[in-house]
Amino acid sequence: MHSPGTPSHSNSSKRLFRDGRIVTAALFTPLVLLLFVIVMTWRSERRIAAVTDRVVHDYAAIAVWQYARRVNMALHDEVMQAFSGAPGMTHVRSDPSAPLEPPSGLLARRGTADNAFLEHAEIAFTYEAGADRLVTAGAPEPDRTREMLQRRLRALARDRKIGEEPHHVLFDSSGGRDYAVALWLVRHTEGDAAVAKGILVEAGALENLFRRVISQADLLPAVAGRRVLESADLALRLTRRDEAVVFATPLPLGTTAATDTSGIQGGALRATLDLPPELVAELLVGGAPQSLIPALLLILLVSGGFAATGLVHHRRSRALAQARARFVANVSHELRTPLAQISMFAETLHLGRERGEGERRRFASIMFLEARRLTALVENVLRFSRSEHGAPSLRLRRHAIGEIVANAVSTFAPIAEGAGASIEVMAGKELCASVDAAAFHQIVLNLLDNAVKHGGRNSSVHVSACLKDGMALVMVDDSGPGIPVSGREHVFEPFFQLQGHNVAGAGIGLSIVRDLIVAHGGRVWVEESPLGGARVIAAFPAGESEIVTGESPRAHVLG
């Protein structure tokens, strides 16, 4: 056997450390590889998404071009229908001096056809570009609306080219309201001076027309099983030159939106359109690919959890192995000391080298004491081994615990005398509690052994017992260096060693004390002692308890 700090123990620690690194690498290498797969998958999906976005953008470009073309035609037809049948509606005026038909004639046709301009007309007007004269009929228009009309009509007359489309729809706003203006342009035979006739409505009056074009036009190439599109299926915006929105569907525009470059009604409106993901899945062959990243991340998370659990379990196993290695080293050291003593004095007696009867008796006493210590150590190691397989079974009886404490102190007195420690007892013999006598005896012995070991040479130990709040308390004080607050809960754990305390022992004495006290239904804790060291308090129920049959622990001093 090797004592602590020997090369064998150091080599064992190095081997455990090396094995720990191997296990850690084995646990987490698959996670690194899985993370690499996730990164590569993410990069591949980004490339696929970029290609998909380009395809969707191309489809959106086709759709918006088709829509702009069909809306342009629908607005042209709507203007033609609004003015057809009205008196004097020609595109050439041969007699400039002839009076113009009054605009009220246009308003008289309201309600005669299913036409947005005729149904919602607010103002009808005529405009002579040469005289810059605007005549209106209908609802009284605000000055700002009249100024808006004259400004737009002047610009139209100034910029109009020969052969240009005579039917127009203008879009503008005035006084916080958006307007659409249907125009019928007339030119003179002698020159380019123009006459304009028109109807003004709110821009919202054309909303049904804009929606109707979506469902009636084939905006996208034919795809097997494709349904008829509605306004809720597309993200569409119609905006004026100043970016004001004239018409919009509820869906928001995305990154794949496309804008028509030719414009509607000579650029009066601009259309921007995008396709939602559910429609993209119908257009792409095989549908839009599903992302594998969520599933891979879930696998990574679960694998990480298993790896972390395995690492924690491995570290606990390694810590237990190290603790057991220390335990074996400490026990071997504890065994070697009494064995060496017994062997030395036995050899002395065997060879007859003692100097008189008194020395022979002293050698025999030392051999007997060391044999008891050796037997106690072996028995308590066996007790600890049994306790790891379940709680100890006890036979509880009503006992005068003061007498048991006194007997335990008497049993421990030779060991205390050998360590140069003094023990003082204050425990009334009338104090009773329901305990297993042998187990209680063992508890007191272990507490005394712990106090003497940690108190050091020439230390003082004070043992007392009392009744408080229905609990029988046994308190063992020592004059040693004490136990810091941070270590008071851990001293009852197997193999725990306090930093800076060079105390020989197996490290299981207080662990057995805790197990036996808990089996009694009590508890144990550590406080600061009035003697300057540590006070260990064991609390037992003082009342009657049912008898629990089983083997009583044998009482021995624990190393």
Coordinates of N, CA and C in Angstrom, one line a residue, residues 309-448:
T309 N -24.4 15.8 -19.7 CA -24.8 14.8 -18.7 C -23.7 13.8 -18.5
G310 N -23.2 13.3 -19.7 CA -22.1 12.3 -19.6 C -20.8 12.9 -19.0
L311 N -20.5 14.2 -19.3 CA -19.3 14.8 -18.7 C -19.5 15.0 -17.2
V312 N -20.7 15.4 -16.8 CA -20.9 15.6 -15.4 C -20.8 14.2 -14.7
H313 N -21.4 13.2 -15.3 CA -21.3 11.9 -14.7 C -19.8 11.4 -14.6
H314 N -19.1 11.7 -15.7 CA -17.7 11.2 -15.7 C -16.9 12.0 -14.7
R315 N -17.1 13.3 -14.5 CA -16.4 14.0 -13.5 C -16.7 13.6 -12.1
R316 N -18.0 13.2 -11.9 CA -18.4 12.7 -10.6 C -17.7 11.4 -10.4
S317 N -17.7 10.5 -11.4 CA -17.0 9.2 -11.2 C -15.6 9.4 -11.0
R318 N -14.9 10.4 -11.7 CA -13.5 10.6 -11.5 C -13.3 11.2 -10.1
A319 N -14.1 12.1 -9.7 CA -14.0 12.6 -8.3 C -14.1 11.5 -7.3
L320 N -15.1 10.6 -7.5 CA -15.3 9.5 -6.6 C -14.1 8.5 -6.6
A321 N -13.6 8.3 -7.8 CA -12.4 7.5 -7.9 C -11.2 8.1 -7.2
Q322 N -11.0 9.4 -7.3 CA -9.9 10.1 -6.6 C -10.2 10.0 -5.1
A323 N -11.4 10.2 -4.7 CA -11.8 10.1 -3.3 C -11.5 8.7 -2.7
R324 N -11.9 7.7 -3.5 CA -11.6 6.4 -3.1 C -10.1 6.1 -3.0
A325 N -9.4 6.6 -4.0 CA -7.9 6.4 -4.0 C -7.3 7.1 -2.7
R326 N -7.8 8.3 -2.4 CA -7.3 8.9 -1.1 C -7.7 8.1 0.1
F327 N -9.0 7.5 0.0 CA -9.5 6.7 1.1 C -8.6 5.5 1.3
V328 N -8.3 4.8 0.2 CA -7.4 3.6 0.3 C -6.1 4.0 0.9
A329 N -5.5 5.2 0.4 CA -4.2 5.6 0.9 C -4.3 5.9 2.3
N330 N -5.3 6.6 2.8 CA -5.4 7.0 4.2 C -5.6 5.8 5.1
V331 N -6.5 4.9 4.6 CA -6.7 3.7 5.4 C -5.5 2.8 5.5
S332 N -4.7 2.7 4.4 CA -3.5 2.0 4.4 C -2.5 2.6 5.4
H333 N -2.5 4.0 5.4 CA -1.6 4.7 6.4 C -2.0 4.4 7.8
E334 N -3.4 4.5 8.0 CA -3.9 4.2 9.3 C -3.6 2.8 9.8
L335 N -3.7 1.8 8.9 CA -3.4 0.4 9.2 C -1.9 0.2 9.5
R336 N -1.1 0.9 8.8 CA 0.4 0.6 9.0 C 0.8 1.1 10.3
T337 N 0.3 2.2 10.9 CA 0.7 2.7 12.2 C 0.5 1.7 13.3
P338 N -0.8 1.2 13.5 CA -0.9 0.2 14.6 C -0.3 -1.1 14.3
L339 N -0.2 -1.5 13.1 CA 0.5 -2.8 12.7 C 2.0 -2.7 13.1
A340 N 2.6 -1.5 12.7 CA 4.0 -1.3 13.1 C 4.2 -1.4 14.6
Q341 N 3.3 -0.7 15.3 CA 3.4 -0.7 16.8 C 3.3 -2.1 17.3
I342 N 2.2 -2.8 16.9 CA 2.0 -4.2 17.4 C 3.2 -5.1 17.0
S343 N 3.7 -5.0 15.8 CA 4.8 -5.8 15.3 C 6.0 -5.5 16.1
M344 N 6.3 -4.2 16.4 CA 7.6 -3.9 17.1 C 7.5 -4.4 18.6
F345 N 6.4 -4.1 19.3 CA 6.4 -4.5 20.7 C 6.2 -6.0 20.8
A346 N 5.5 -6.7 19.9 CA 5.4 -8.1 19.9 C 6.8 -8.8 19.7
E347 N 7.6 -8.2 18.8 CA 8.9 -8.7 18.6 C 9.8 -8.5 19.8
T348 N 9.6 -7.4 20.5 CA 10.4 -7.1 21.7 C 10.1 -8.1 22.8
L349 N 8.8 -8.4 22.9 CA 8.3 -9.4 23.9 C 8.8 -10.8 23.5
H350 N 8.7 -11.1 22.2 CA 9.1 -12.4 21.8 C 10.6 -12.7 22.0
L351 N 11.4 -11.7 21.9 CA 12.8 -11.8 22.1 C 13.2 -11.6 23.5
G352 N 12.3 -11.3 24.4 CA 12.5 -11.1 25.8 C 13.4 -9.9 26.1
R353 N 13.3 -8.9 25.4 CA 14.1 -7.7 25.6 C 13.5 -6.6 26.5
E354 N 12.3 -6.9 27.1 CA 11.7 -5.9 28.0 C 12.5 -5.9 29.3
R355 N 12.5 -4.8 29.9 CA 13.3 -4.5 31.2 C 12.3 -4.6 32.4
G356 N 11.9 -5.7 32.7 CA 11.1 -5.8 33.9 C 9.6 -6.0 33.6
E357 N 8.9 -6.4 34.7 CA 7.5 -6.6 34.5 C 6.7 -5.4 34.2
G358 N 7.0 -4.3 34.7 CA 6.3 -3.1 34.3 C 6.3 -2.7 32.9
E359 N 7.5 -2.8 32.3 CA 7.7 -2.5 30.9 C 6.9 -3.5 30.0
R360 N 7.0 -4.8 30.5 CA 6.2 -5.8 29.7 C 4.7 -5.5 29.7
R361 N 4.2 -5.1 30.9 CA 2.8 -4.8 30.9 C 2.5 -3.5 30.1
R362 N 3.4 -2.5 30.1 CA 3.2 -1.4 29.2 C 3.2 -1.7 27.8
F363 N 4.1 -2.6 27.3 CA 4.1 -3.0 25.9 C 2.8 -3.8 25.6
A364 N 2.4 -4.6 26.5 CA 1.1 -5.4 26.2 C -0.1 -4.5 26.1
S365 N -0.1 -3.4 27.0 CA -1.2 -2.4 27.0 C -1.2 -1.7 25.6
I366 N 0.0 -1.3 25.2 CA 0.1 -0.6 23.9 C -0.4 -1.5 22.8
M367 N 0.1 -2.8 22.8 CA -0.4 -3.7 21.7 C -1.9 -3.9 21.8
F368 N -2.5 -4.0 23.0 CA -3.9 -4.1 23.1 C -4.6 -2.9 22.6
L369 N -4.1 -1.7 22.9 CA -4.8 -0.5 22.4 C -4.7 -0.4 20.9
E370 N -3.5 -0.7 20.3 CA -3.4 -0.6 18.9 C -4.2 -1.6 18.2
A371 N -4.3 -2.8 18.8 CA -5.2 -3.9 18.2 C -6.7 -3.4 18.2
R372 N -7.1 -2.7 19.3 CA -8.4 -2.2 19.3 C -8.6 -1.1 18.3
R373 N -7.6 -0.3 18.1 CA -7.7 0.8 17.1 C -7.8 0.1 15.7
L374 N -7.0 -0.9 15.5 CA -7.0 -1.6 14.2 C -8.3 -2.3 13.9
T375 N -8.8 -3.0 14.9 CA -10.1 -3.6 14.8 C -11.2 -2.6 14.5
A376 N -11.2 -1.4 15.2 CA -12.2 -0.4 15.1 C -12.1 0.1 13.6
L377 N -10.9 0.3 13.1 CA -10.8 0.8 11.7 C -11.4 -0.1 10.7
V378 N -11.1 -1.4 10.9 CA -11.6 -2.4 9.9 C -13.1 -2.5 10.1
E379 N -13.6 -2.6 11.3 CA -15.1 -2.7 11.5 C -15.8 -1.5 10.9
N380 N -15.2 -0.3 11.1 CA -15.9 0.9 10.6 C -15.8 1.1 9.1
V381 N -14.8 0.6 8.5 CA -14.7 0.5 7.0 C -15.8 -0.4 6.5
L382 N -16.0 -1.5 7.2 CA -17.1 -2.4 6.8 C -18.5 -1.8 7.0
R383 N -18.6 -1.0 8.1 CA -19.9 -0.3 8.3 C -20.1 0.7 7.2
F384 N -19.1 1.4 6.8 CA -19.3 2.4 5.7 C -19.7 1.7 4.4
S385 N -19.1 0.6 4.2 CA -19.4 -0.2 2.9 C -20.9 -0.6 3.0
R386 N -21.3 -1.0 4.1 CA -22.8 -1.5 4.3 C -23.7 -0.3 4.1
S387 N -23.3 0.9 4.6 CA -24.2 2.1 4.6 C -24.4 2.6 3.2
E388 N -23.4 2.3 2.3 CA -23.5 2.7 0.9 C -24.6 1.9 0.2
H389 N -25.0 0.8 0.7 CA -26.0 -0.1 0.1 C -27.4 0.1 0.8
G390 N -27.5 1.1 1.6 CA -28.8 1.4 2.2 C -28.7 1.9 3.6
A391 N -29.8 2.4 4.2 CA -29.8 3.0 5.5 C -29.6 1.9 6.6
P392 N -28.9 2.1 7.6 CA -28.7 1.1 8.7 C -30.0 0.8 9.4
S393 N -30.2 -0.4 9.8 CA -31.5 -0.8 10.5 C -31.1 -0.8 12.0
L394 N -32.0 -0.2 12.8 CA -31.8 0.1 14.2 C -32.8 -0.6 15.0
R395 N -32.5 -0.8 16.3 CA -33.5 -1.3 17.3 C -33.6 -0.2 18.3
L396 N -34.7 0.6 18.2 CA -34.8 1.8 19.1 C -35.5 1.4 20.4
R397 N -34.9 1.8 21.5 CA -35.4 1.6 22.9 C -35.2 2.9 23.7
R398 N -36.0 3.0 24.7 CA -35.8 4.2 25.6 C -34.6 3.9 26.5
H399 N -33.6 4.8 26.4 CA -32.3 4.6 27.1 C -31.9 5.9 27.8
A400 N -31.2 5.7 28.9 CA -30.6 6.9 29.6 C -29.3 7.2 28.8
I401 N -29.4 8.3 27.9 CA -28.3 8.5 27.1 C -27.1 9.1 27.8
G402 N -27.3 9.6 29.0 CA -26.1 10.1 29.8 C -25.2 9.0 30.2
E403 N -25.8 7.8 30.5 CA -24.9 6.6 30.8 C -24.1 6.2 29.6
I404 N -24.8 6.2 28.4 CA -24.1 5.7 27.2 C -23.0 6.7 26.9
V405 N -23.2 8.0 27.1 CA -22.1 9.0 26.8 C -21.0 8.7 27.7
A406 N -21.3 8.5 29.0 CA -20.2 8.2 30.0 C -19.4 7.0 29.6
N407 N -20.1 5.9 29.2 CA -19.4 4.7 28.8 C -18.6 4.9 27.6
A408 N -19.1 5.7 26.6 CA -18.3 6.0 25.4 C -17.0 6.8 25.8
V409 N -17.1 7.7 26.7 CA -16.0 8.5 27.1 C -15.0 7.6 27.8
S410 N -15.5 6.7 28.6 CA -14.6 5.8 29.3 C -13.9 4.8 28.4
T411 N -14.6 4.4 27.3 CA -14.0 3.5 26.3 C -12.9 4.3 25.5
F412 N -13.1 5.6 25.3 CA -12.2 6.3 24.4 C -11.1 6.9 25.2
A413 N -11.1 6.9 26.6 CA -10.2 7.5 27.4 C -8.7 7.1 27.1
P414 N -8.4 5.8 26.9 CA -7.0 5.5 26.6 C -6.5 6.2 25.3
I415 N -7.3 6.3 24.3 CA -6.9 6.9 23.1 C -6.7 8.4 23.3
A416 N -7.6 9.0 24.0 CA -7.4 10.4 24.3 C -6.2 10.7 25.2
E417 N -5.9 9.8 26.1 CA -4.7 9.9 26.9 C -3.4 9.8 26.0
G418 N -3.5 8.9 25.1 CA -2.3 8.7 24.2 C -2.1 10.0 23.3
A419 N -3.2 10.7 23.0 CA -3.1 11.9 22.2 C -2.9 13.1 23.0
G420 N -2.8 13.0 24.4 CA -2.6 14.1 25.3 C -3.8 15.0 25.4
A421 N -5.0 14.5 25.1 CA -6.2 15.3 25.2 C -6.9 15.0 26.5
S422 N -7.6 16.0 27.0 CA -8.5 15.8 28.2 C -9.9 15.9 27.9
I423 N -10.8 15.1 28.5 CA -12.2 15.1 28.1 C -13.0 15.4 29.4
E424 N -13.9 16.3 29.3 CA -14.8 16.7 30.4 C -16.2 16.4 30.0
V425 N -17.0 15.7 30.9 CA -18.4 15.3 30.5 C -19.4 16.0 31.4
M426 N -20.4 16.5 30.8 CA -21.6 17.0 31.6 C -22.8 16.5 31.0
A427 N -23.3 15.3 31.5 CA -24.5 14.7 30.9 C -25.2 14.0 32.1
G428 N -26.4 14.5 32.4 CA -27.2 13.9 33.5 C -27.6 12.5 33.2
K429 N -27.6 11.6 34.1 CA -28.0 10.2 33.9 C -29.5 10.1 33.7
E430 N -30.2 11.1 34.1 CA -31.7 11.0 34.0 C -32.2 11.3 32.6
L431 N -31.3 11.9 31.7 CA -31.7 12.3 30.4 C -31.9 11.1 29.5
C432 N -33.1 10.9 29.0 CA -33.5 9.7 28.2 C -33.9 10.1 26.8
A433 N -33.8 9.1 25.9 CA -34.2 9.3 24.5 C -34.3 7.9 23.8
S434 N -35.1 7.8 22.8 CA -35.3 6.6 22.1 C -34.2 6.4 21.0
V435 N -33.2 5.5 21.4 CA -32.1 5.4 20.5 C -31.7 3.9 20.4
D436 N -30.9 3.5 19.4 CA -30.2 2.2 19.4 C -28.9 2.4 20.2
A437 N -28.8 1.7 21.3 CA -27.7 1.9 22.2 C -26.3 1.8 21.5
A438 N -26.2 0.7 20.7 CA -24.9 0.5 20.1 C -24.6 1.6 19.1
A439 N -25.6 2.0 18.3 CA -25.4 3.0 17.3 C -25.1 4.3 18.0
F440 N -25.8 4.6 19.1 CA -25.6 5.9 19.8 C -24.2 5.9 20.4
H441 N -23.7 4.8 20.9 CA -22.4 4.6 21.4 C -21.4 4.9 20.3
Q442 N -21.6 4.4 19.1 CA -20.7 4.6 18.0 C -20.7 6.1 17.6
I443 N -21.8 6.7 17.6 CA -21.9 8.2 17.3 C -21.0 9.0 18.2
V444 N -21.1 8.7 19.5 CA -20.3 9.5 20.5 C -18.8 9.2 20.3
L445 N -18.5 7.9 20.1 CA -17.1 7.6 19.9 C -16.5 8.3 18.7
N446 N -17.3 8.3 17.6 CA -16.8 9.0 16.4 C -16.6 10.5 16.6
L447 N -17.6 11.1 17.3 CA -17.5 12.5 17.6 C -16.3 12.8 18.5
L448 N -16.0 11.9 19.5 CA -14.8 12.1 20.3 C -13.5 12.0 19.5

